[in-house]
CSV table of N, CA, C and O in Angstrom, one decimal:
chain,number,residue,atom,x,y,z
A,1,MET,N,-85.2,-20.0,-42.2
A,1,MET,CA,-83.8,-19.8,-41.7
A,1,MET,C,-83.5,-20.8,-40.6
A,1,MET,O,-84.2,-20.9,-39.7
A,2,LYS,N,-82.4,-21.5,-40.8
A,2,LYS,CA,-82.0,-22.5,-39.8
A,2,LYS,C,-81.2,-21.8,-38.7
A,2,LYS,O,-80.3,-21.0,-38.9
A,3,VAL,N,-81.6,-22.1,-37.5
A,3,VAL,CA,-81.0,-21.5,-36.3
A,3,VAL,C,-79.8,-22.4,-35.9
A,3,VAL,O,-80.0,-23.6,-35.8
A,4,LEU,N,-78.7,-21.8,-35.7
A,4,LEU,CA,-77.5,-22.5,-35.2
A,4,LEU,C,-77.4,-22.3,-33.7
A,4,LEU,O,-77.3,-21.2,-33.2
A,5,PHE,N,-77.4,-23.4,-33.0
A,5,PHE,CA,-77.2,-23.5,-31.6
A,5,PHE,C,-75.7,-23.7,-31.3
A,5,PHE,O,-75.1,-24.5,-31.9
A,6,SER,N,-75.2,-23.1,-30.2
A,6,SER,CA,-73.8,-23.4,-29.8
A,6,SER,C,-73.8,-24.8,-29.2
A,6,SER,O,-74.8,-25.3,-28.7
A,7,PRO,N,-72.6,-25.4,-29.3
A,7,PRO,CA,-72.5,-26.7,-28.7
A,7,PRO,C,-72.8,-26.7,-27.2
A,7,PRO,O,-73.4,-27.6,-26.6
A,8,ARG,N,-72.4,-25.6,-26.5
A,8,ARG,CA,-72.7,-25.4,-25.1
A,8,ARG,C,-74.2,-25.4,-24.8
A,8,ARG,O,-74.7,-26.1,-23.9
A,9,LEU,N,-75.0,-24.7,-25.6
A,9,LEU,CA,-76.4,-24.6,-25.4
A,9,LEU,C,-77.0,-26.0,-25.7
A,9,LEU,O,-77.9,-26.4,-25.0
A,10,LEU,N,-76.6,-26.6,-26.8
A,10,LEU,CA,-77.2,-28.0,-27.1
A,10,LEU,C,-76.9,-29.0,-26.0
A,10,LEU,O,-77.7,-29.8,-25.7
A,11,ASP,N,-75.7,-29.0,-25.5
A,11,ASP,CA,-75.3,-29.9,-24.4
A,11,ASP,C,-76.2,-29.6,-23.2
A,11,ASP,O,-76.7,-30.6,-22.6
A,12,ASP,N,-76.4,-28.4,-22.9
A,12,ASP,CA,-77.3,-28.0,-21.7
A,12,ASP,C,-78.7,-28.4,-22.0
A,12,ASP,O,-79.4,-29.0,-21.1
A,13,LEU,N,-79.2,-28.2,-23.2
A,13,LEU,CA,-80.5,-28.6,-23.6
A,13,LEU,C,-80.8,-30.1,-23.4
A,13,LEU,O,-81.7,-30.5,-22.8
A,14,SER,N,-79.9,-30.8,-24.0
A,14,SER,CA,-80.0,-32.3,-23.9
A,14,SER,C,-79.9,-32.8,-22.5
A,14,SER,O,-80.7,-33.6,-22.1
A,15,ALA,N,-79.0,-32.3,-21.7
A,15,ALA,CA,-78.9,-32.7,-20.3
A,15,ALA,C,-80.1,-32.3,-19.5
A,15,ALA,O,-80.6,-33.0,-18.6
A,16,THR,N,-80.7,-31.1,-19.8
A,16,THR,CA,-81.9,-30.6,-19.1
A,16,THR,C,-83.1,-31.5,-19.4
A,16,THR,O,-83.8,-31.9,-18.5
A,17,VAL,N,-83.3,-31.9,-20.6
A,17,VAL,CA,-84.4,-32.7,-21.0
A,17,VAL,C,-84.2,-34.1,-20.4
A,17,VAL,O,-85.2,-34.6,-19.8
A,18,GLN,N,-83.0,-34.7,-20.4
A,18,GLN,CA,-82.8,-36.0,-19.8
A,18,GLN,C,-83.0,-36.0,-18.3
A,18,GLN,O,-83.6,-36.9,-17.8
A,19,SER,N,-82.6,-34.9,-17.7
A,19,SER,CA,-82.7,-34.8,-16.2
A,19,SER,C,-84.2,-34.7,-15.9
A,19,SER,O,-84.7,-35.4,-14.9
A,20,ALA,N,-85.0,-33.9,-16.6
A,20,ALA,CA,-86.4,-33.7,-16.3
A,20,ALA,C,-87.1,-35.1,-16.5
A,20,ALA,O,-88.0,-35.4,-15.7
A,21,LEU,N,-86.8,-35.7,-17.6
A,21,LEU,CA,-87.4,-37.0,-17.9
A,21,LEU,C,-87.1,-38.0,-16.8
A,21,LEU,O,-88.1,-38.7,-16.3
A,22,HIS,N,-85.9,-38.1,-16.3
A,22,HIS,CA,-85.6,-39.1,-15.3
A,22,HIS,C,-86.1,-38.7,-13.9
A,22,HIS,O,-86.5,-39.5,-13.1
A,23,ARG,N,-86.1,-37.4,-13.6
A,23,ARG,CA,-86.6,-36.9,-12.3
A,23,ARG,C,-88.1,-36.9,-12.2
A,23,ARG,O,-88.7,-37.3,-11.2
A,24,TYR,N,-88.8,-36.5,-13.3
A,24,TYR,CA,-90.3,-36.3,-13.2
A,24,TYR,C,-91.1,-37.3,-14.0
A,24,TYR,O,-92.3,-37.4,-13.9
A,25,GLY,N,-90.4,-37.9,-15.0
A,25,GLY,CA,-91.1,-38.8,-15.9
A,25,GLY,C,-91.9,-38.1,-17.0
A,25,GLY,O,-92.6,-38.7,-17.8
A,26,VAL,N,-91.7,-36.8,-17.1
A,26,VAL,CA,-92.4,-35.9,-18.0
A,26,VAL,C,-91.5,-34.7,-18.3
A,26,VAL,O,-90.8,-34.3,-17.5
A,27,VAL,N,-91.7,-34.2,-19.5
A,27,VAL,CA,-90.9,-33.0,-19.9
A,27,VAL,C,-91.9,-31.8,-20.1
A,27,VAL,O,-92.8,-31.9,-20.9
A,28,ASN,N,-91.7,-30.8,-19.3
A,28,ASN,CA,-92.5,-29.6,-19.4
A,28,ASN,C,-91.8,-28.7,-20.4
A,28,ASN,O,-90.9,-28.0,-20.1
A,29,ILE,N,-92.3,-28.7,-21.6
A,29,ILE,CA,-91.6,-28.0,-22.7
A,29,ILE,C,-91.4,-26.5,-22.5
A,29,ILE,O,-90.3,-26.0,-22.5
A,30,PRO,N,-92.5,-25.7,-22.2
A,30,PRO,CA,-92.3,-24.3,-22.0
A,30,PRO,C,-91.4,-23.9,-20.8
A,30,PRO,O,-90.6,-23.0,-20.9
A,31,LEU,N,-91.6,-24.7,-19.7
A,31,LEU,CA,-90.8,-24.4,-18.5
A,31,LEU,C,-89.3,-24.6,-18.8
A,31,LEU,O,-88.5,-23.8,-18.5
A,32,LEU,N,-89.0,-25.8,-19.4
A,32,LEU,CA,-87.5,-26.1,-19.6
A,32,LEU,C,-87.0,-25.1,-20.7
A,32,LEU,O,-85.8,-24.7,-20.5
A,33,ALA,N,-87.7,-24.8,-21.7
A,33,ALA,CA,-87.2,-23.8,-22.7
A,33,ALA,C,-86.9,-22.5,-22.1
A,33,ALA,O,-85.9,-21.9,-22.4
A,34,GLU,N,-87.7,-22.0,-21.2
A,34,GLU,CA,-87.5,-20.7,-20.6
A,34,GLU,C,-86.3,-20.8,-19.7
A,34,GLU,O,-85.5,-19.8,-19.6
A,35,GLU,N,-86.1,-21.9,-18.9
A,35,GLU,CA,-84.9,-22.0,-18.1
A,35,GLU,C,-83.7,-22.0,-18.9
A,35,GLU,O,-82.7,-21.4,-18.5
A,36,ILE,N,-83.7,-22.7,-20.0
A,36,ILE,CA,-82.5,-22.8,-20.9
A,36,ILE,C,-82.2,-21.5,-21.5
A,36,ILE,O,-81.1,-21.0,-21.6
A,37,ARG,N,-83.3,-20.8,-22.0
A,37,ARG,CA,-83.1,-19.4,-22.6
A,37,ARG,C,-82.4,-18.5,-21.6
A,37,ARG,O,-81.5,-17.7,-21.9
A,38,ALA,N,-82.9,-18.5,-20.3
A,38,ALA,CA,-82.4,-17.6,-19.3
A,38,ALA,C,-80.9,-17.9,-19.0
A,38,ALA,O,-80.1,-17.0,-18.8
A,39,ARG,N,-80.5,-19.2,-19.0
A,39,ARG,CA,-79.1,-19.6,-18.8
A,39,ARG,C,-78.2,-19.2,-19.9
A,39,ARG,O,-77.0,-19.0,-19.7
A,40,HIS,N,-78.8,-19.0,-21.1
A,40,HIS,CA,-77.9,-18.7,-22.3
A,40,HIS,C,-78.4,-17.4,-23.0
A,40,HIS,O,-78.4,-17.3,-24.2
A,41,GLU,N,-78.8,-16.5,-22.1
A,41,GLU,CA,-79.4,-15.2,-22.6
A,41,GLU,C,-78.4,-14.5,-23.6
A,41,GLU,O,-78.8,-13.8,-24.5
A,42,GLY,N,-77.1,-14.6,-23.3
A,42,GLY,CA,-76.1,-13.9,-24.1
A,42,GLY,C,-76.0,-14.4,-25.5
A,42,GLY,O,-75.5,-13.7,-26.4
A,43,GLU,N,-76.6,-15.6,-25.8
A,43,GLU,CA,-76.5,-16.1,-27.1
A,43,GLU,C,-77.6,-15.6,-28.0
A,43,GLU,O,-77.6,-15.8,-29.2
A,44,ASN,N,-78.6,-14.9,-27.4
A,44,ASN,CA,-79.6,-14.3,-28.2
A,44,ASN,C,-80.4,-15.2,-29.1
A,44,ASN,O,-80.6,-14.9,-30.3
A,45,VAL,N,-80.8,-16.4,-28.6
A,45,VAL,CA,-81.6,-17.3,-29.3
A,45,VAL,C,-83.0,-17.2,-28.9
A,45,VAL,O,-83.3,-17.1,-27.7
A,46,ALA,N,-83.9,-17.1,-29.9
A,46,ALA,CA,-85.4,-16.9,-29.6
A,46,ALA,C,-85.9,-18.1,-28.8
A,46,ALA,O,-85.6,-19.3,-29.0
A,47,LEU,N,-86.8,-17.7,-27.9
A,47,LEU,CA,-87.5,-18.8,-27.0
A,47,LEU,C,-88.2,-19.8,-27.9
A,47,LEU,O,-88.2,-21.0,-27.6
A,48,GLU,N,-88.8,-19.4,-29.0
A,48,GLU,CA,-89.5,-20.3,-29.9
A,48,GLU,C,-88.6,-21.3,-30.5
A,48,GLU,O,-88.9,-22.5,-30.6
A,49,ASP,N,-87.4,-20.9,-30.8
A,49,ASP,CA,-86.4,-21.9,-31.4
A,49,ASP,C,-85.9,-22.9,-30.3
A,49,ASP,O,-85.7,-24.0,-30.6
A,50,ILE,N,-85.7,-22.4,-29.1
A,50,ILE,CA,-85.3,-23.3,-28.0
A,50,ILE,C,-86.4,-24.2,-27.7
A,50,ILE,O,-86.2,-25.4,-27.5
A,51,THR,N,-87.7,-23.7,-27.7
A,51,THR,CA,-88.8,-24.6,-27.4
A,51,THR,C,-88.9,-25.7,-28.5
A,51,THR,O,-89.2,-26.9,-28.1
A,52,ALA,N,-88.7,-25.4,-29.7
A,52,ALA,CA,-88.8,-26.4,-30.8
A,52,ALA,C,-87.7,-27.5,-30.6
A,52,ALA,O,-88.0,-28.7,-30.8
A,53,GLN,N,-86.5,-27.0,-30.2
A,53,GLN,CA,-85.4,-28.0,-30.0
A,53,GLN,C,-85.7,-28.9,-28.7
A,53,GLN,O,-85.4,-30.0,-28.7
A,54,VAL,N,-86.3,-28.3,-27.7
A,54,VAL,CA,-86.6,-29.0,-26.5
A,54,VAL,C,-87.6,-30.1,-26.8
A,54,VAL,O,-87.5,-31.3,-26.4
A,55,MET,N,-88.6,-29.7,-27.6
A,55,MET,CA,-89.7,-30.7,-28.1
A,55,MET,C,-89.0,-31.8,-28.9
A,55,MET,O,-89.4,-33.0,-28.7
A,56,ALA,N,-88.1,-31.4,-29.8
A,56,ALA,CA,-87.5,-32.4,-30.6
A,56,ALA,C,-86.7,-33.4,-29.8
A,56,ALA,O,-86.7,-34.7,-30.0
A,57,GLN,N,-86.0,-32.9,-28.8
A,57,GLN,CA,-85.2,-33.8,-27.9
A,57,GLN,C,-86.2,-34.7,-27.1
A,57,GLN,O,-85.9,-35.9,-26.9
A,58,ALA,N,-87.3,-34.2,-26.6
A,58,ALA,CA,-88.2,-35.0,-25.9
A,58,ALA,C,-88.8,-36.1,-26.8
A,58,ALA,O,-89.0,-37.2,-26.3
A,59,GLN,N,-89.1,-35.7,-28.0
A,59,GLN,CA,-89.6,-36.7,-28.9
A,59,GLN,C,-88.6,-37.8,-29.2
A,59,GLN,O,-89.0,-39.0,-29.3
A,60,MET,N,-87.3,-37.5,-29.3
A,60,MET,CA,-86.3,-38.5,-29.5
A,60,MET,C,-86.3,-39.5,-28.4
A,60,MET,O,-85.9,-40.7,-28.6
A,61,HIS,N,-86.7,-39.1,-27.2
A,61,HIS,CA,-86.7,-40.0,-26.0
A,61,HIS,C,-88.1,-40.6,-25.8
A,61,HIS,O,-88.3,-41.3,-24.8
A,62,SER,N,-89.0,-40.4,-26.7
A,62,SER,CA,-90.4,-40.8,-26.5
A,62,SER,C,-90.9,-40.4,-25.2
A,62,SER,O,-91.6,-41.1,-24.5
A,63,ALA,N,-90.6,-39.2,-24.8
A,63,ALA,CA,-91.0,-38.7,-23.5
A,63,ALA,C,-92.4,-38.2,-23.5
A,63,ALA,O,-92.9,-37.6,-24.5
A,64,ALA,N,-93.1,-38.3,-22.3
A,64,ALA,CA,-94.4,-37.7,-22.2
A,64,ALA,C,-94.1,-36.2,-22.0
A,64,ALA,O,-93.1,-35.8,-21.4
A,65,MET,N,-95.0,-35.3,-22.6
A,65,MET,CA,-94.7,-33.9,-22.6
A,65,MET,C,-95.9,-33.2,-22.0
A,65,MET,O,-97.1,-33.6,-22.2
A,66,GLU,N,-95.6,-32.1,-21.3
A,66,GLU,CA,-96.7,-31.2,-20.9
A,66,GLU,C,-96.3,-29.8,-21.3
A,66,GLU,O,-95.2,-29.5,-21.6
A,67,PHE,N,-97.4,-29.0,-21.3
A,67,PHE,CA,-97.2,-27.6,-21.9
A,67,PHE,C,-97.7,-26.5,-21.0
A,67,PHE,O,-98.3,-25.6,-21.4
A,68,ASP,N,-97.4,-26.7,-19.7
A,68,ASP,CA,-97.7,-25.7,-18.7
A,68,ASP,C,-96.7,-24.6,-18.7
A,68,ASP,O,-95.5,-24.9,-18.5
A,69,ARG,N,-97.1,-23.4,-18.9
A,69,ARG,CA,-96.2,-22.3,-19.0
A,69,ARG,C,-95.7,-21.9,-17.6
A,69,ARG,O,-96.4,-22.1,-16.6
A,70,PRO,N,-94.4,-21.4,-17.5
A,70,PRO,CA,-94.0,-21.0,-16.1
A,70,PRO,C,-94.8,-19.8,-15.6
A,70,PRO,O,-95.3,-19.0,-16.4
A,71,ALA,N,-95.0,-19.8,-14.3
A,71,ALA,CA,-95.7,-18.7,-13.7
A,71,ALA,C,-95.0,-17.4,-13.9
A,71,ALA,O,-93.8,-17.3,-13.7
A,72,LEU,N,-95.7,-16.4,-14.2
A,72,LEU,CA,-95.1,-15.0,-14.3
A,72,LEU,C,-95.0,-14.4,-12.9
A,72,LEU,O,-96.0,-14.4,-12.2
A,73,SER,N,-93.9,-13.8,-12.6
A,73,SER,CA,-93.7,-13.2,-11.3
A,73,SER,C,-93.8,-11.7,-11.4
A,73,SER,O,-93.7,-11.1,-12.4
């Protein structure tokens, strides 16, 4: 099943990936995916789907990626 992302979520996702890449030189896939999911919680999109899209965006920019999960509080 293909997941449909809202334009607002896609714009945020793209800007977040680009910002992380320019700021840190690396994209932390799970951390960014969780941040994006939390900002768009009302859209009820699965974290796994957002994670896949973050990774796809990072690959489009040939970005270095890391997979450190956010710390649980």
